Tab-separated table of C-alpha atoms and ligand atoms in Angstrom:
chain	number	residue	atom	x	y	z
A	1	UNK	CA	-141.916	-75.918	-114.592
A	2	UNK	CA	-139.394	-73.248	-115.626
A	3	UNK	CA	-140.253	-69.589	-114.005
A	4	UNK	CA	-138.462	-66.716	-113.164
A	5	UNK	CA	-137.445	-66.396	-109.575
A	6	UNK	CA	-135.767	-63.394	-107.727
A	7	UNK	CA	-137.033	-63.135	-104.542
A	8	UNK	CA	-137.142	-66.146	-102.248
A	9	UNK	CA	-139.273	-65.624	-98.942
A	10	UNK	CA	-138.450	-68.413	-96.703
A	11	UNK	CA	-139.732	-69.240	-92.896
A	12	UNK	CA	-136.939	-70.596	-90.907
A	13	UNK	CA	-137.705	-73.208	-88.039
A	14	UNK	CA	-139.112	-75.867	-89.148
A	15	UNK	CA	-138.616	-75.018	-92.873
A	16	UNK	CA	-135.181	-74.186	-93.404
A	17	UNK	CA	-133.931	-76.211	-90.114
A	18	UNK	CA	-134.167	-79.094	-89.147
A	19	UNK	CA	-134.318	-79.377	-85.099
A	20	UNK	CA	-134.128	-82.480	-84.443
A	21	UNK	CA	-132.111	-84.162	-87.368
A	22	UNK	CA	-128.709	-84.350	-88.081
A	23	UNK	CA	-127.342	-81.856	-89.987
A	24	UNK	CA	-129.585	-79.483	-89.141
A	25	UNK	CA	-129.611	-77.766	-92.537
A	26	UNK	CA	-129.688	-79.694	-95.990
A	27	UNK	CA	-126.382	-78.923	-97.547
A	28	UNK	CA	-128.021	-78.860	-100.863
A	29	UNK	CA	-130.578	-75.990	-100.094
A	30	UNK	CA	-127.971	-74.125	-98.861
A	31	UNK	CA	-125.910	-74.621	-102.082
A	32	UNK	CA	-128.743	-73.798	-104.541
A	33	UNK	CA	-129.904	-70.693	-102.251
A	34	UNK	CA	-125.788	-69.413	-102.748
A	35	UNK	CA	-126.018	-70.567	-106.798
A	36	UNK	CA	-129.681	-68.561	-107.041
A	37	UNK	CA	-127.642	-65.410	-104.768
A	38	UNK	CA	-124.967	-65.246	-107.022
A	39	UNK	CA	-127.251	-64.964	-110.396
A	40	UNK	CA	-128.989	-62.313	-108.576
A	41	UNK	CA	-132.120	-63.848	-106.839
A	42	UNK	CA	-132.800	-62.389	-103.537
A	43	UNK	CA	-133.552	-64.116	-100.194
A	44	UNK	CA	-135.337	-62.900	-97.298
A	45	UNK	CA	-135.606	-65.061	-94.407
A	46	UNK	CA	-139.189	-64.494	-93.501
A	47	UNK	CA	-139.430	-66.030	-89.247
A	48	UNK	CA	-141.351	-65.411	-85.873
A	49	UNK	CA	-138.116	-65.211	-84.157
A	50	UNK	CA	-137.157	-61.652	-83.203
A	51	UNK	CA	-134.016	-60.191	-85.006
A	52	UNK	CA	-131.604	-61.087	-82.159
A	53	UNK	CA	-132.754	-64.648	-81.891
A	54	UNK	CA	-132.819	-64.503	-86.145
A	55	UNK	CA	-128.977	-63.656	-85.247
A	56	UNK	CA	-128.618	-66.138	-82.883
A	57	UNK	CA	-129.820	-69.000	-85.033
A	58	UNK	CA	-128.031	-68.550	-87.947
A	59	UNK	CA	-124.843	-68.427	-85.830
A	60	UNK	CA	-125.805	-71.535	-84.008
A	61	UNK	CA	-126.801	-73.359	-86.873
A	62	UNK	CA	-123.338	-71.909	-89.011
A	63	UNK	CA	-125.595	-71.036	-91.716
A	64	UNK	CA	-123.325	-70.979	-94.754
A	65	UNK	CA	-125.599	-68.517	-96.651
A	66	UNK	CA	-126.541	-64.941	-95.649
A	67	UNK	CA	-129.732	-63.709	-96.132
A	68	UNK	CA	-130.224	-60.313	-98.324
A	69	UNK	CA	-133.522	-59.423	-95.932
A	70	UNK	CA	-134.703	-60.171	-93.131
A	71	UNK	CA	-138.937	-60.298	-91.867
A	72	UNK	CA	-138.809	-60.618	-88.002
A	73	UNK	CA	-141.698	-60.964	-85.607
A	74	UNK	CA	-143.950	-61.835	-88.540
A	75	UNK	CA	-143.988	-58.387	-89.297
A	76	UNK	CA	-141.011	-56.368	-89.199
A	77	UNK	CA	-138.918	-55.608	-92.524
A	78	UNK	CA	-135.227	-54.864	-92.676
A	79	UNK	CA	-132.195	-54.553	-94.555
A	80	UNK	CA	-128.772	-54.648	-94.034
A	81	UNK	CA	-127.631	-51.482	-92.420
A	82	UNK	CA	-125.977	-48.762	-94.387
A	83	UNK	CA	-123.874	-47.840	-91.112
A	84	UNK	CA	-123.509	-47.847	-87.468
A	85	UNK	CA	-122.698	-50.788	-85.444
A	86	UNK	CA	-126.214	-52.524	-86.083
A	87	UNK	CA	-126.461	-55.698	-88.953
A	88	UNK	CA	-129.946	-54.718	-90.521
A	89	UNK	CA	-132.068	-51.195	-90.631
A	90	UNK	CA	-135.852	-50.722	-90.715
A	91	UNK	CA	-136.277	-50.909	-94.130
A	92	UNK	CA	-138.675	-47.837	-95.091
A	93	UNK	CA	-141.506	-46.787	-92.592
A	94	UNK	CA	-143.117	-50.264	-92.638
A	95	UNK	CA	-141.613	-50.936	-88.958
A	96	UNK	CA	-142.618	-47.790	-87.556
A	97	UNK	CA	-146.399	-47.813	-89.071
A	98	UNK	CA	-146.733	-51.186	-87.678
A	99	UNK	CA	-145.541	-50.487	-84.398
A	100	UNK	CA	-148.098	-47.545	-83.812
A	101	UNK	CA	-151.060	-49.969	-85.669
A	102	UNK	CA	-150.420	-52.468	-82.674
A	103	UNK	CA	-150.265	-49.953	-79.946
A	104	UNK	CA	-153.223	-48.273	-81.111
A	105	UNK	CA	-154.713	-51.673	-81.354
A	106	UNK	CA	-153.447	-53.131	-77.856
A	107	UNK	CA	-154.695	-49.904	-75.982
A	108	UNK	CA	-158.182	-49.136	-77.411
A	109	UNK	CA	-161.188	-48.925	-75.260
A	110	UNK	CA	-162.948	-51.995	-76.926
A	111	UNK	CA	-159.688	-54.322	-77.201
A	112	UNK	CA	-159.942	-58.311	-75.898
A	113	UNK	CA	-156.488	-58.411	-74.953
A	114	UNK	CA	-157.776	-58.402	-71.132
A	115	UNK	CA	-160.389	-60.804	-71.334
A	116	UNK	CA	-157.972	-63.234	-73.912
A	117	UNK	CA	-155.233	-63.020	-70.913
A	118	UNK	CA	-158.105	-63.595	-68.236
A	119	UNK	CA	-158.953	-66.556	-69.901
A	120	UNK	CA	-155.394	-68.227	-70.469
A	121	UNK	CA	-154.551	-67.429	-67.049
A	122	UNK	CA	-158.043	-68.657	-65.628
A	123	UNK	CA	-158.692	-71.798	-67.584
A	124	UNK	CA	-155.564	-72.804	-69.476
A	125	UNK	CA	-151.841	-73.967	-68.184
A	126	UNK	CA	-150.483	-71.605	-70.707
A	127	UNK	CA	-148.298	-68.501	-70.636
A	128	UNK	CA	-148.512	-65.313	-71.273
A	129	UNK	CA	-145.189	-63.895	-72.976
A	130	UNK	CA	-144.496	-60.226	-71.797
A	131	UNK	CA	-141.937	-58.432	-73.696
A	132	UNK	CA	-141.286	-55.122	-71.644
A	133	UNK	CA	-144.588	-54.216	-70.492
A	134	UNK	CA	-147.184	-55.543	-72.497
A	135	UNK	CA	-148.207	-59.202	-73.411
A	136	UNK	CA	-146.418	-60.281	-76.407
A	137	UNK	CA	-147.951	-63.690	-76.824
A	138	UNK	CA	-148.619	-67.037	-74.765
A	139	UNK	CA	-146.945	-70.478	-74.845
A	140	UNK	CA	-149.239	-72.917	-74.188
A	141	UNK	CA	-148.197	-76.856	-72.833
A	142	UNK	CA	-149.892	-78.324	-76.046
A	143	UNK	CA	-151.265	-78.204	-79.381
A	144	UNK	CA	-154.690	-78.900	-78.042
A	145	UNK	CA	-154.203	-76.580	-75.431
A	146	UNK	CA	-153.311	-74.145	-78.018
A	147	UNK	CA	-156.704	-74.985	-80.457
A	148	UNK	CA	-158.498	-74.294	-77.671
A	149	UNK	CA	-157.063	-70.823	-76.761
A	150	UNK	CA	-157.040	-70.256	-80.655
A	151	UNK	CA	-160.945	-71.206	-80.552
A	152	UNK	CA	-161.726	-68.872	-77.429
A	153	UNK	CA	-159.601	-66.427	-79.640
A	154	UNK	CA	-161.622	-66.330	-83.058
A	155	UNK	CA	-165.184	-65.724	-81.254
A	156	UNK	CA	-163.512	-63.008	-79.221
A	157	UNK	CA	-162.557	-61.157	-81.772
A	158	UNK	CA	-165.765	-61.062	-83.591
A	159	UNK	CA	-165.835	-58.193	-81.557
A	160	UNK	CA	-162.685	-56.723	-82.590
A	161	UNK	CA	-161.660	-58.281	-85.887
A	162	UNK	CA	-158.503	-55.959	-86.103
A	163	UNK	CA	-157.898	-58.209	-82.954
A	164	UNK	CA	-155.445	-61.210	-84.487
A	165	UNK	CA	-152.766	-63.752	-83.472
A	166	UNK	CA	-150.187	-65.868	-85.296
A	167	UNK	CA	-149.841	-69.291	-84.167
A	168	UNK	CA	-146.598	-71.368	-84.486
A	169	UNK	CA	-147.388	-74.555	-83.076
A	170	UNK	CA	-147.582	-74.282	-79.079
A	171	UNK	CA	-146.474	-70.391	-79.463
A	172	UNK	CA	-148.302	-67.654	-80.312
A	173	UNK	CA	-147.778	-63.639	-80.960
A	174	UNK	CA	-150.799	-61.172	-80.667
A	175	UNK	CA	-150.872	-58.555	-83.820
A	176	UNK	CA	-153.010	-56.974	-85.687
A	177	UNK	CA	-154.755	-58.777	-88.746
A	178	UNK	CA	-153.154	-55.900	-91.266
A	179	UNK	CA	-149.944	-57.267	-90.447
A	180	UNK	CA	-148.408	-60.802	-90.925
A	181	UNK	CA	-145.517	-62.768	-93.029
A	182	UNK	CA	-147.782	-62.068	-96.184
A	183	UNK	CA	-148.063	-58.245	-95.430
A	184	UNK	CA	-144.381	-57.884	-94.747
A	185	UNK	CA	-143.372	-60.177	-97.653
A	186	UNK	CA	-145.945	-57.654	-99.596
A	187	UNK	CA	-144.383	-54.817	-98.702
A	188	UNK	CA	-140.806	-56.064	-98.868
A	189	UNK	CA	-141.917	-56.308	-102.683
A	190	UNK	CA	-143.163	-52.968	-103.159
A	191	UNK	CA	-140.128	-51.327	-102.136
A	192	UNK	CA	-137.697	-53.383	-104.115
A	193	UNK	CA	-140.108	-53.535	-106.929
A	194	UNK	CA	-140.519	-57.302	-107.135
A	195	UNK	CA	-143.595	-58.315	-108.943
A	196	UNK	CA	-145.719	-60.671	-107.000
A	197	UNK	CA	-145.252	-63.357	-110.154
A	198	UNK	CA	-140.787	-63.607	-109.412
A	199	UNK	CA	-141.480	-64.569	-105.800
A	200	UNK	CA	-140.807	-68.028	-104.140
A	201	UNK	CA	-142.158	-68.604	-100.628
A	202	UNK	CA	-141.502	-71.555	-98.451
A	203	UNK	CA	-142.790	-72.359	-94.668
A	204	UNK	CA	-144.398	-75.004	-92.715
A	205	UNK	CA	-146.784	-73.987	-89.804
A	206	UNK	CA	-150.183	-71.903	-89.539
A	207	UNK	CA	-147.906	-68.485	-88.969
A	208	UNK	CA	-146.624	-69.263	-93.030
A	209	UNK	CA	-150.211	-69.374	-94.074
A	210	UNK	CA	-150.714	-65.354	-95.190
A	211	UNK	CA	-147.658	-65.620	-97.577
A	212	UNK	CA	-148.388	-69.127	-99.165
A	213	UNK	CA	-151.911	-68.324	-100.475
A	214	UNK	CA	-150.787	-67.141	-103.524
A	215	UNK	CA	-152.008	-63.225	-102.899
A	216	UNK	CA	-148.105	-61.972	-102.225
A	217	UNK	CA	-146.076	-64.639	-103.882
A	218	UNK	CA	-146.883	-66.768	-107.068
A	219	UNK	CA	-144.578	-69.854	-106.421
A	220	UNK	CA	-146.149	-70.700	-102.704
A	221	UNK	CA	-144.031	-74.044	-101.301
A	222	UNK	CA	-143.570	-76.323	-98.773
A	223	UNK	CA	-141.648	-79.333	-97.521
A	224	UNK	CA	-143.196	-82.756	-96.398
A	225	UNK	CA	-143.741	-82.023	-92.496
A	226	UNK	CA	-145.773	-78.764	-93.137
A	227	UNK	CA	-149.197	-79.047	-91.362
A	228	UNK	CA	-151.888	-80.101	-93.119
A	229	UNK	CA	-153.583	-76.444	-93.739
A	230	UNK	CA	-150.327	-75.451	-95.296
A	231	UNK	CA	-150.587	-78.144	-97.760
A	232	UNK	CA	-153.857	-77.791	-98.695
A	233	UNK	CA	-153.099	-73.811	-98.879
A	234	UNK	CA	-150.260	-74.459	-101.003
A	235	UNK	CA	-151.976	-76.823	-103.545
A	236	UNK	CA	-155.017	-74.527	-103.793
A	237	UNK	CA	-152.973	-71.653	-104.805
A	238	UNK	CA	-151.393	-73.956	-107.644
A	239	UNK	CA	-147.825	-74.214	-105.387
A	240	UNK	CA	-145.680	-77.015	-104.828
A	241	UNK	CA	-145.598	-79.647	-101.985
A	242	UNK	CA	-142.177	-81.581	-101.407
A	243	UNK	CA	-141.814	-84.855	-100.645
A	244	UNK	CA	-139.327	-84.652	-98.676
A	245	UNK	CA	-138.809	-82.591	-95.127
A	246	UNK	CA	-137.329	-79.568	-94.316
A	247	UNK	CA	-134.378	-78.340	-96.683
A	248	UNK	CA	-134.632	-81.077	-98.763
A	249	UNK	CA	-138.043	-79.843	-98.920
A	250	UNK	CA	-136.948	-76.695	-99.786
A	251	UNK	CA	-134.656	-77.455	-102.480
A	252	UNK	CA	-136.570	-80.128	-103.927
A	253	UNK	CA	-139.495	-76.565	-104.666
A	254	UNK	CA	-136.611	-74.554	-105.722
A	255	UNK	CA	-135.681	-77.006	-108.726
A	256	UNK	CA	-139.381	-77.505	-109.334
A	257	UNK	CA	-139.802	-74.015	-110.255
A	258	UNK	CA	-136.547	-73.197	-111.616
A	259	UNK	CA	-136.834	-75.870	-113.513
A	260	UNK	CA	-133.068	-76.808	-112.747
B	301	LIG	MG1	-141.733	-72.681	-89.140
């Protein structure tokens, strides 16, 4: 199936490496991302992880490939930086909007952060995540621990749907339901003008799910050890599921829609 493809959105753990195998990263993605780079297709690495531990990991890992963009947190856009002593830049006013949404969110009079944290810390072994003052997310000691937080979650917030999380497997970041991978991928788009019908995305876990649906990229992907509501997101939005894991994943959906 032959498309055109210039923007690649692409979670990382879990998608693009490997944890527990050995290597790490599939030497062939990493070629064909380089080929698809030098005939001009873009690649944003689209993660949870915070831009120092994005940093961090594709150091670690000796990523051969750089990414042209980067969407941290789940929501934060950036470039590479013009100048200055900083890697990337806030790319546009996306960062800046979003920050105030969740403050305005985390602070109003009617939010559920309070009784969400009373709970965990009542009733669960999980744990809240602070980052500087305010709770960031929780880490919980299972994934069952974790559906049930997730569960107390969703009929809390029918009082404040504005009120969301993304979940990566036993971790979990509080936000706003305006912004997630899908959003940022979205916007990412709009400012480089990227029609929605050029863009690749690849992930694995529930966190992956508001940019493989189809809405914000039209060639939706994912390798063999996604979670089962990622495949069955994937395939309804008419998108490709690998048979093989990780990378090879990866690549394997690359040559599927580049036809290669
Ligand atoms: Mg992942």
């Amino acid at each position: 199936m032959q498309r055109e493809l210039r923007l690649l959105s692409t979670d990382f753990d879990g998608t693009l490496v490997a944890h527990d195998s050995n290597p790490v990263l599939d030497p062939n993605c990493m070629r064909l991302i380089g080929e698809l780079q030098r005939r001009g297709v873009l690649w944003a690495i689209n993660t949870g992880r915070s831009v120092e531990l994005l940093e961090s990991g594709l150091l670690d890992f000796e990523f051969p490939v750089h990414p042209d963009f980067i969407v941290t947190s789940e929501r934060d856009v950036f470039r590479p930086a013009r100048n200055g002593k900083l890697r990337w830049e806030p790319f546009g006013d996306w960062n800046e909007r979003c920050a105030q949404a969740h403050e305005e969110l985390f602070n109003s009079p009617e939010s559920i952060l309070a009784e969400i944290i009373h709970f965990v810390n009542q009733k669960t072994g999980a744990r809240v995540i602070y980052l500087g003052e305010g709770p960031e997310g929780l880490v919980a000691q299972s994934e069952q621990e974790m559906d049930l937080i997730t569960r107390f979650i969703d009929r809390a917030r029918e009082k404040q749907p504005q009120f969301h999380y993304q979940r990566n497997s036993v971790y979990l970041r509080f936000c706003h339901a305006d912004y997630h991978k899908g959003a940022a991928l979205a916007e990412l788009a709009r400012l480089i003008q990227m029609p929605r019908e050029q863009i690749f995305a690849a992930g694995d876990h529930h966190n992956d799910l508001s940019m493989l649906d189809g809405r914000f990229a039209a060639m939706p992907a994912c390798p063999a050890n996604a979670i089962i509501a990622v495949k069955e997101v994937v395939r309804a939005a008419g998108g490709y599921v690998a048979q093989r894991e990780f990378g090879a994943g990866v690549h394997e959906a690359l040559l599927y829609f580049t036809g290669d």
